[in-house]
């Protein structure tokens, strides 16, 4: 599912539960969902990258 679909689904669930959402609420839901997706992507990249290996710089001539 795309972040947009997840946000729309969350908004529909809240409206079904009796909440009235303003356009600002819809934007906030989309922002939070997008943030979560980006955070997961950054974490996945961090976990899949090779471990950092420091190497002493070569001496200058």
PDB file of C-alpha atoms in Angstrom:
ATOM      1  CA  UNK A   1       0.000   0.000   0.000  1.00  0.00           C
ATOM      2  CA  UNK A   2       1.158   3.502  -0.723  1.00  0.00           C
ATOM      3  CA  UNK A   3       1.437   6.109   2.043  1.00  0.00           C
ATOM      4  CA  UNK A   4      -1.519   7.929   0.478  1.00  0.00           C
ATOM      5  CA  UNK A   5      -3.695   4.803   0.674  1.00  0.00           C
ATOM      6  CA  UNK A   6      -2.691   4.198   4.296  1.00  0.00           C
ATOM      7  CA  UNK A   7      -3.535   7.813   5.197  1.00  0.00           C
ATOM      8  CA  UNK A   8      -6.927   7.592   3.471  1.00  0.00           C
ATOM      9  CA  UNK A   9      -7.672   4.321   5.250  1.00  0.00           C
ATOM     10  CA  UNK A  10      -6.756   5.825   8.639  1.00  0.00           C
ATOM     11  CA  UNK A  11      -8.931   8.881   7.960  1.00  0.00           C
ATOM     12  CA  UNK A  12     -11.858   6.690   6.892  1.00  0.00           C
ATOM     13  CA  UNK A  13     -11.538   4.641  10.085  1.00  0.00           C
ATOM     14  CA  UNK A  14     -11.557   7.773  12.247  1.00  0.00           C
ATOM     15  CA  UNK A  15     -14.573   9.166  10.406  1.00  0.00           C
ATOM     16  CA  UNK A  16     -16.353   5.831  10.755  1.00  0.00           C
ATOM     17  CA  UNK A  17     -15.726   6.013  14.517  1.00  0.00           C
ATOM     18  CA  UNK A  18     -17.550   9.352  14.620  1.00  0.00           C
ATOM     19  CA  UNK A  19     -14.696  11.856  14.424  1.00  0.00           C
ATOM     20  CA  UNK A  20     -14.999  14.869  12.146  1.00  0.00           C
ATOM     21  CA  UNK A  21     -11.681  15.545  10.441  1.00  0.00           C
ATOM     22  CA  UNK A  22     -10.643  18.927   9.114  1.00  0.00           C
ATOM     23  CA  UNK A  23      -8.357  19.348   6.090  1.00  0.00           C
ATOM     24  CA  UNK A  24      -5.532  20.060   8.553  1.00  0.00           C
ATOM     25  CA  UNK A  25      -6.206  16.697  10.223  1.00  0.00           C
ATOM     26  CA  UNK A  26      -6.003  14.959   6.846  1.00  0.00           C
ATOM     27  CA  UNK A  27      -2.667  16.672   6.109  1.00  0.00           C
ATOM     28  CA  UNK A  28      -1.335  15.717   9.540  1.00  0.00           C
ATOM     29  CA  UNK A  29      -2.292  12.070   9.024  1.00  0.00           C
ATOM     30  CA  UNK A  30      -0.547  12.042   5.630  1.00  0.00           C
ATOM     31  CA  UNK A  31       2.535  13.704   7.131  1.00  0.00           C
ATOM     32  CA  UNK A  32       2.774  11.197   9.995  1.00  0.00           C
ATOM     33  CA  UNK A  33       2.314   8.233   7.641  1.00  0.00           C
ATOM     34  CA  UNK A  34       4.944   9.600   5.253  1.00  0.00           C
ATOM     35  CA  UNK A  35       7.357  10.180   8.140  1.00  0.00           C
ATOM     36  CA  UNK A  36       6.919   6.600   9.288  1.00  0.00           C
ATOM     37  CA  UNK A  37       7.599   5.235   5.817  1.00  0.00           C
ATOM     38  CA  UNK A  38      10.742   7.375   5.491  1.00  0.00           C
ATOM     39  CA  UNK A  39      11.949   6.324   8.939  1.00  0.00           C
ATOM     40  CA  UNK A  40      11.503   2.653   8.067  1.00  0.00           C
ATOM     41  CA  UNK A  41      13.403   3.139   4.794  1.00  0.00           C
ATOM     42  CA  UNK A  42      16.305   4.870   6.609  1.00  0.00           C
ATOM     43  CA  UNK A  43      16.435   2.100   9.224  1.00  0.00           C
ATOM     44  CA  UNK A  44      16.371  -0.605   6.529  1.00  0.00           C
ATOM     45  CA  UNK A  45      19.215   1.141   4.691  1.00  0.00           C
ATOM     46  CA  UNK A  46      21.227   1.456   7.905  1.00  0.00           C
ATOM     47  CA  UNK A  47      20.767  -2.228   8.761  1.00  0.00           C
ATOM     48  CA  UNK A  48      21.619  -3.431   5.245  1.00  0.00           C
ATOM     49  CA  UNK A  49      24.737  -1.295   4.792  1.00  0.00           C
ATOM     50  CA  UNK A  50      28.155  -2.748   5.556  1.00  0.00           C
ATOM     51  CA  UNK A  51      29.723  -2.024   8.934  1.00  0.00           C
ATOM     52  CA  UNK A  52      31.926   1.065   9.020  1.00  0.00           C
ATOM     53  CA  UNK A  53      35.624   0.178   8.948  1.00  0.00           C
ATOM     54  CA  UNK A  54      38.038   2.978   9.790  1.00  0.00           C
ATOM     55  CA  UNK A  55      41.374   2.891   7.967  1.00  0.00           C
ATOM     56  CA  UNK A  56      44.375   4.941   8.926  1.00  0.00           C
ATOM     57  CA  UNK A  57      45.170   7.514   6.231  1.00  0.00           C
ATOM     58  CA  UNK A  58      48.209   6.849   4.095  1.00  0.00           C
ATOM     59  CA  UNK A  59      51.220   8.994   5.044  1.00  0.00           C
ATOM     60  CA  UNK A  60      51.885  11.992   2.808  1.00  0.00           C
ATOM     61  CA  UNK A  61      55.138  12.042   0.854  1.00  0.00           C
TER      62      UNK A  61
END
